[in-house]
Every structure is written in C-alpha cells, then in structure tokens.
Coordinates of C-alpha atoms in Angstrom, one line a residue:
M1 CA 49.9 -4.0 -11.8
A2 CA 47.0 -2.1 -13.4
S3 CA 43.7 -2.1 -11.7
S4 CA 40.7 -3.8 -13.2
G5 CA 39.1 -0.4 -13.8
G6 CA 42.2 0.8 -15.6
V7 CA 42.2 -2.3 -17.8
A8 CA 38.5 -1.9 -18.6
R9 CA 39.1 1.7 -19.6
T10 CA 42.1 0.7 -21.8
L11 CA 40.0 -2.0 -23.5
C12 CA 37.1 0.4 -24.1
S13 CA 39.4 2.9 -25.7
L14 CA 40.3 0.3 -28.3
Y15 CA 36.7 0.1 -29.5
Y16 CA 35.2 3.6 -28.9
R17 CA 36.2 7.2 -29.2
F18 CA 35.1 9.0 -26.1
T19 CA 33.3 12.3 -25.8
V20 CA 32.5 14.4 -22.7
C21 CA 28.9 14.5 -21.6
R22 CA 27.8 18.2 -21.4
Q23 CA 25.6 17.6 -18.4
C24 CA 27.8 15.7 -16.0
Q25 CA 31.3 16.3 -17.6
R26 CA 32.1 12.6 -17.6
Q27 CA 33.4 10.7 -20.5
V28 CA 30.9 8.5 -22.4
P29 CA 31.4 6.4 -25.6
N30 CA 30.8 8.3 -28.8
L31 CA 27.9 6.1 -29.9
S32 CA 24.9 7.0 -32.0
K33 CA 22.9 10.0 -30.9
T34 CA 20.2 7.8 -29.4
N35 CA 22.5 5.5 -27.5
R36 CA 24.7 8.4 -26.4
F37 CA 21.6 10.2 -25.0
V38 CA 20.6 7.0 -23.0
V39 CA 24.2 6.6 -21.6
S40 CA 24.7 10.3 -20.7
T41 CA 21.2 10.5 -19.1
R42 CA 21.9 7.5 -17.0
L43 CA 25.3 8.8 -15.9
Y44 CA 23.9 12.3 -15.3
S45 CA 21.1 10.8 -13.1
E46 CA 23.7 8.7 -11.2
H47 CA 25.9 11.8 -10.8
R48 CA 23.3 14.3 -9.5
S49 CA 22.3 14.2 -5.9
T50 CA 19.0 14.7 -4.2
H51 CA 17.4 14.1 -0.8
F52 CA 15.8 11.0 0.6
G53 CA 14.3 12.3 3.7
F54 CA 17.3 14.0 5.5
E55 CA 19.8 11.8 3.7
T56 CA 21.6 12.8 0.5
V57 CA 21.6 10.2 -2.3
S58 CA 21.9 10.0 -6.0
E59 CA 18.7 10.5 -8.1
D60 CA 18.7 6.9 -9.2
E61 CA 19.2 5.7 -5.6
K62 CA 16.3 7.8 -4.4
T63 CA 14.0 6.3 -7.0
E64 CA 15.0 2.8 -5.9
K65 CA 14.6 3.7 -2.2
V66 CA 11.2 5.3 -2.6
Y67 CA 10.0 2.3 -4.5
K68 CA 11.2 0.0 -1.7
V69 CA 9.5 2.1 0.9
F70 CA 6.1 1.7 -0.7
E71 CA 6.7 -1.9 -1.6
N72 CA 7.3 -2.5 2.1
V73 CA 4.3 -0.6 3.4
A74 CA 1.7 -1.4 0.8
Q75 CA -0.1 -4.1 2.7
K76 CA -0.4 -1.9 5.8
Y77 CA -0.6 1.5 4.1
D78 CA -4.3 2.2 4.8
V79 CA -4.1 0.9 8.4
M80 CA -1.1 3.1 9.0
N81 CA -2.8 6.2 7.4
D82 CA -5.7 5.7 10.0
A83 CA -3.2 5.3 12.8
M84 CA -0.9 8.2 11.9
S85 CA -3.7 10.7 11.2
L86 CA -6.2 9.4 13.8
G87 CA -8.5 8.8 10.8
I88 CA -8.5 12.5 9.7
H89 CA -7.0 11.6 6.3
R90 CA -10.4 10.4 5.3
L91 CA -11.8 13.9 5.9
W92 CA -8.9 15.4 4.0
K93 CA -9.7 13.2 1.0
D94 CA -13.4 13.9 1.2
A95 CA -12.5 17.7 1.1
L96 CA -10.5 17.1 -2.1
L97 CA -13.6 15.6 -3.8
Q98 CA -15.8 18.4 -2.6
L99 CA -13.4 20.9 -4.0
M100 CA -13.2 18.9 -7.3
S101 CA -17.0 18.5 -7.6
P102 CA -16.8 16.2 -10.7
T103 CA -19.8 15.7 -13.0
P104 CA -20.8 12.4 -14.7
G105 CA -18.8 11.8 -17.9
T106 CA -15.6 13.4 -16.6
L107 CA -12.3 11.4 -16.7
L108 CA -9.9 11.3 -13.7
L109 CA -6.2 10.5 -13.7
D110 CA -5.2 9.6 -10.1
V111 CA -1.4 9.6 -9.9
A112 CA 0.4 7.8 -7.1
G113 CA -3.0 6.5 -6.1
G114 CA -2.2 2.8 -5.9
T115 CA -4.6 1.9 -3.1
G116 CA -7.5 3.6 -4.9
D117 CA -8.7 5.9 -2.1
I118 CA -9.2 9.0 -4.3
S119 CA -10.6 7.0 -7.2
F120 CA -13.1 5.2 -5.1
R121 CA -14.3 8.5 -3.7
F122 CA -14.5 9.9 -7.2
L123 CA -16.7 7.0 -8.4
D124 CA -18.9 7.3 -5.3
Y125 CA -19.3 11.0 -5.8
I126 CA -20.3 10.5 -9.5
R127 CA -22.8 7.8 -8.6
S128 CA -24.3 9.9 -5.8
R129 CA -24.7 12.8 -8.2
Q130 CA -26.3 10.5 -10.8
D131 CA -28.7 9.2 -8.2
R132 CA -29.7 12.7 -7.1
E133 CA -30.3 13.7 -10.7
A134 CA -32.4 10.5 -11.2
R135 CA -34.5 11.4 -8.2
R136 CA -35.1 14.9 -9.4
D137 CA -36.0 13.5 -12.8
T138 CA -38.4 11.0 -11.3
L139 CA -40.1 13.7 -9.2
S140 CA -40.5 15.9 -12.3
R141 CA -42.5 13.1 -14.0
Q142 CA -45.8 13.7 -12.2
S143 CA -47.8 11.7 -14.7
A144 CA -45.3 8.9 -15.4
S145 CA -46.2 5.3 -15.0
W146 CA -44.6 3.1 -12.3
Q147 CA -42.8 1.2 -15.1
E148 CA -41.3 4.4 -16.5
I149 CA -40.3 5.6 -13.0
T150 CA -38.6 2.2 -12.3
E151 CA -36.7 2.4 -15.6
A152 CA -35.6 6.0 -15.0
Y153 CA -34.4 5.5 -11.5
Q154 CA -32.0 2.7 -10.7
P155 CA -29.5 3.8 -8.0
G156 CA -25.9 2.7 -8.6
Q157 CA -26.6 1.4 -12.1
S158 CA -23.1 0.7 -13.4
D159 CA -23.7 1.2 -17.1
R160 CA -24.4 4.9 -16.5
Q161 CA -20.7 5.3 -16.0
G162 CA -20.0 5.1 -19.7
G163 CA -16.9 3.0 -19.4
V164 CA -13.7 3.9 -17.6
Q165 CA -13.9 7.1 -15.6
A166 CA -11.0 6.8 -13.2
V167 CA -7.5 5.8 -14.2
V168 CA -5.2 4.9 -11.2
C169 CA -1.5 5.3 -12.1
D170 CA 1.2 4.3 -9.8
I171 CA 4.9 3.3 -10.3
N172 CA 4.7 0.7 -7.6
K173 CA 3.1 -2.7 -8.6
E174 CA 2.6 -3.7 -4.9
M175 CA 0.5 -0.6 -4.3
L176 CA -1.6 -1.3 -7.4
K177 CA -2.1 -4.9 -6.3
V178 CA -3.5 -3.7 -3.0
G179 CA -5.7 -1.3 -4.8
R180 CA -7.2 -3.9 -7.1
Q181 CA -7.8 -6.2 -4.1
R182 CA -9.6 -3.3 -2.3
A183 CA -11.6 -2.5 -5.4
A184 CA -12.8 -6.1 -5.8
H185 CA -13.7 -6.3 -2.1
R186 CA -15.7 -3.1 -2.2
G187 CA -17.5 -4.1 -5.4
Y188 CA -15.9 -1.6 -7.8
H189 CA -16.1 -3.8 -10.9
T190 CA -16.5 -1.0 -13.6
G191 CA -15.3 2.5 -14.1
L192 CA -11.7 1.8 -13.0
S193 CA -8.4 1.2 -14.9
W194 CA -5.1 0.4 -13.3
V195 CA -1.8 1.5 -15.0
V196 CA 1.8 1.1 -13.9
G197 CA 3.5 4.5 -14.7
N198 CA 6.0 7.1 -13.5
A199 CA 4.6 10.5 -12.6
E200 CA 7.6 12.1 -14.3
E201 CA 6.9 10.3 -17.6
L202 CA 3.2 9.5 -17.8
P203 CA 2.2 6.8 -20.4
F204 CA -0.8 8.8 -21.7
D205 CA -1.6 11.0 -24.7
N206 CA -1.8 14.8 -24.5
D207 CA -5.1 16.6 -23.6
K208 CA -6.8 13.4 -22.3
F209 CA -8.1 13.9 -18.8
D210 CA -10.5 16.4 -17.1
F211 CA -8.9 16.0 -13.6
Y212 CA -5.4 15.1 -12.4
T213 CA -5.1 14.3 -8.7
I214 CA -2.1 13.2 -6.6
A215 CA -2.6 12.7 -2.9
F216 CA 0.4 12.4 -0.6
G217 CA 2.6 11.4 -3.5
I218 CA 4.2 14.4 -5.1
R219 CA 6.7 14.8 -2.3
N220 CA 8.2 11.4 -3.2
V221 CA 8.8 12.3 -6.8
T222 CA 12.5 13.0 -7.6
H223 CA 11.7 15.9 -10.1
I224 CA 8.6 17.6 -8.9
D225 CA 8.7 20.2 -11.7
Q226 CA 8.8 17.4 -14.3
A227 CA 5.8 15.7 -12.7
L228 CA 3.9 19.0 -12.8
Q229 CA 4.7 19.5 -16.4
E230 CA 3.4 16.0 -17.2
A231 CA 0.2 16.8 -15.3
H232 CA -0.2 19.9 -17.5
R233 CA 0.5 17.8 -20.7
V234 CA -2.1 15.1 -20.1
L235 CA -4.9 17.4 -19.0
K236 CA -7.5 18.8 -21.4
P237 CA -7.7 22.5 -21.9
G238 CA -9.9 23.6 -19.0
G239 CA -8.7 20.6 -17.0
R240 CA -7.8 20.9 -13.4
I241 CA -5.0 19.6 -11.2
L242 CA -5.6 19.0 -7.5
C243 CA -2.8 18.1 -5.2
L244 CA -3.3 17.0 -1.6
E245 CA -0.1 17.0 0.4
F246 CA 1.4 17.6 3.8
S247 CA 2.5 21.2 4.2
R248 CA 3.6 23.8 6.7
V249 CA 1.8 24.5 10.0
S250 CA 1.6 28.2 10.7
N251 CA 0.7 28.1 14.4
P252 CA 3.9 27.9 16.4
L253 CA 2.3 25.9 19.3
L254 CA 0.6 23.4 16.9
S255 CA 3.8 23.2 14.9
R256 CA 5.8 22.0 18.0
V257 CA 3.1 19.5 19.0
Y258 CA 3.0 18.2 15.4
D259 CA 6.8 17.9 15.2
A260 CA 6.9 15.9 18.5
Y261 CA 4.1 13.6 17.3
S262 CA 5.7 13.1 13.9
F263 CA 9.2 12.3 14.9
Q264 CA 8.6 10.5 18.2
L265 CA 5.4 8.6 17.6
I266 CA 4.9 7.9 13.9
P267 CA 8.1 5.7 13.4
V268 CA 7.0 3.8 16.6
L269 CA 3.6 3.2 15.1
G270 CA 5.3 2.0 11.9
E271 CA 7.3 -0.5 13.8
V272 CA 4.4 -1.7 15.9
I273 CA 1.8 -1.9 13.1
A274 CA 3.8 -2.5 10.0
G275 CA 7.1 -3.8 11.4
D276 CA 9.0 -1.0 9.5
W277 CA 10.5 1.8 11.5
K278 CA 12.8 3.1 8.7
S279 CA 10.1 3.6 6.0
Y280 CA 8.0 5.7 8.3
Q281 CA 11.0 7.7 9.5
Y282 CA 11.6 8.5 5.8
L283 CA 7.9 9.5 5.3
V284 CA 8.1 12.0 8.2
E285 CA 11.4 13.4 7.0
S286 CA 10.1 13.8 3.4
I287 CA 7.2 15.9 4.8
R288 CA 9.7 18.4 6.3
R289 CA 11.7 18.6 3.1
F290 CA 8.6 19.4 0.9
P291 CA 8.2 23.1 -0.1
D292 CA 5.7 25.2 1.8
Q293 CA 2.4 26.4 0.5
E294 CA 3.5 29.5 -1.4
E295 CA 6.6 27.8 -2.8
F296 CA 4.6 24.9 -4.2
K297 CA 2.0 27.2 -5.6
A298 CA 4.8 29.0 -7.5
M299 CA 6.0 25.6 -8.8
I300 CA 2.5 24.8 -10.2
E301 CA 2.3 28.2 -11.9
D302 CA 5.7 27.6 -13.4
A303 CA 4.4 24.4 -15.0
G304 CA 1.8 26.4 -16.9
F305 CA -1.2 26.3 -14.7
F306 CA -3.5 29.3 -14.0
K307 CA -5.7 30.4 -11.1
V308 CA -3.5 28.4 -8.8
Q309 CA -4.6 28.6 -5.1
F310 CA -4.4 26.5 -2.0
H311 CA -6.6 25.6 0.9
N312 CA -5.1 24.8 4.3
L313 CA -6.7 21.9 6.3
T314 CA -6.1 21.2 10.0
G315 CA -4.1 24.4 10.5
G316 CA -1.8 23.7 7.5
V317 CA -0.9 20.1 8.4
V318 CA -2.0 19.4 4.8
A319 CA -3.0 21.7 1.9
I320 CA -4.9 21.2 -1.3
H321 CA -3.4 23.0 -4.2
S322 CA -5.4 23.4 -7.4
G323 CA -5.0 25.0 -10.8
F324 CA -6.3 25.0 -14.3
K325 CA -4.9 24.4 -17.7
L326 CA -6.1 27.0 -20.1

C-alpha cells in the first residue's frame, strides 16, 4: 500500500510540473515566478541549518525558538539583566550613549530594543543636552527680563523634541509590550515610536536614520550579515551604527572565572528569578557562539561601513562596535 506522502506526491504531479530549486536542490512546483520564489525560499530556509546555542537546528526553527525565548523572559528581562551582570549592564549602556553623543534633532533606530533601555537613555541624553544649552543661553542674556529668561529655559520641555526621535524596533511583541509599559511608568509620553519588525528585513525607507543601535540583540539574529546590510540601508549618509554585544575576554584568568559564572550561575539565576532555566542556558551558549571582536569588525566592514572600530568594556566581556555609512 502506498504511503500518504507517496499519494500526495502522485496527486501533486497531476496538477503541477515540478522544477528543482537551485538553492536547496529539492523539487518545487513550477508556479509563477513570485510564488516559486516564496516556496523555494521557505524550503531553502527549512533545509539550511544554523546554531541555537550549542544545538544545531534549521533556520526557521531557530527563529521560532529565539522568539519563544524572549517571549518567555520579557517580564523578567530587566531584573535578570541586573542579576546576571550585577548591575554593570547599566554602565555599559551609558558608555554606548557617551560614545554616540547624539545632538538634538537626530533620529535613532534602536533594533531589538524592545524594553526601551537604549531609547530611554537616548531621550534623556538629548534632554540633558538641551537643558545645558538652555542654561548657557540664559546666562548669555545678561540684560534679559525675568519673563524672557523663564520662556527661554524650561527644563525637560517636551515640545523641543520636535516629534519622534527614537524608534524602537523589535520582532517580539511581548518585549515591545514591556517597553511601552516601562515608558508610560517613567513618563516618556513623546519622542518615542514602537514598531514590530525583523532586523533582517526592516520596515523602513532607505537613508532615514542618523543612528542605528542594537544592544545584546545581534547575536540572536539568524543572518547577521543580512541584519548589518539592513542597518547600512536605513542609515543616512554619515549615519552611524553602534552595536553593544557580549564578546571575547582576553585575560585567561578572567576568562575562566567568567565561564564558570556564566555556565554554572546564570541558568540557576534564570530558574530562581524567572522560572526559566533553558532560556538562560541558551543566552549563555549564544554568547560563546558569537564572533570575536576582530571577526565581527570585519563583518561590519563587509556590510559597507567605514572607520569601523571597537571598544572593549570590562576586559572584553562586552564590546561596542561602531562604524559610519559614507
């Protein structure tokens, strides 16, 4: 008796003439060009393998698994960041903003930034800079009346933001939900926009943003090279990419301590705080699979960026890579 799969193939052959996909060498229906591309791309993605931590999975499976990880950890994500890094992640993100040094009127795209950490810092930095400029302007008006001084200097005035300044883009709706809740709780009512989007296929026009940031997110992307090309596409000429990510520790002693802490304590913290051992085991493994500083620098250059450099923080536990689109 023929198997159900064999029957299905026989029935299909009555309606379609098959062709061979050039990418994955599997037979696909000879449909229109558009439909054939969709089918072959899906089969190609299913066929190709990649890594999910130390596990080998198909590309489609990795996308689903990564989505599930961050869906699971969204509510405890920031608490776990504090626990895993002993709060040092806040200093790393502050260092990113200091390196960026944005000016009022610039537009930021924060990719994989669902909880809003980088965007909140960006807005705070812009407001602080505006306030300093207002103070200097006030001091320069030696003969100004009190009414003129009051009108000129109003710290934190929201309409000086000139509309949306930071766009948070994340593929995970749960992470964005947490980010919006945090924004409302902290009083960020203007200057922010939240968009569901994939780093590998950003839903934005070319040459749109002054800065592109991605903090602790690039290692979870299936095709890192494609995400970097998208970053290059959406940045304006002169725009800058800044990527904060875990990297390679150069000191052997620190490296051994770091490995022991990562593999033995972080999954335990994940279980105790978030009730999720497996997700945090994956996050640790994904760090070890990510390219080192020099290799990632070369990947950014291959995407078309210039003046690419990196800054190690905490002995190389993390690194900030940056580059410019000319």
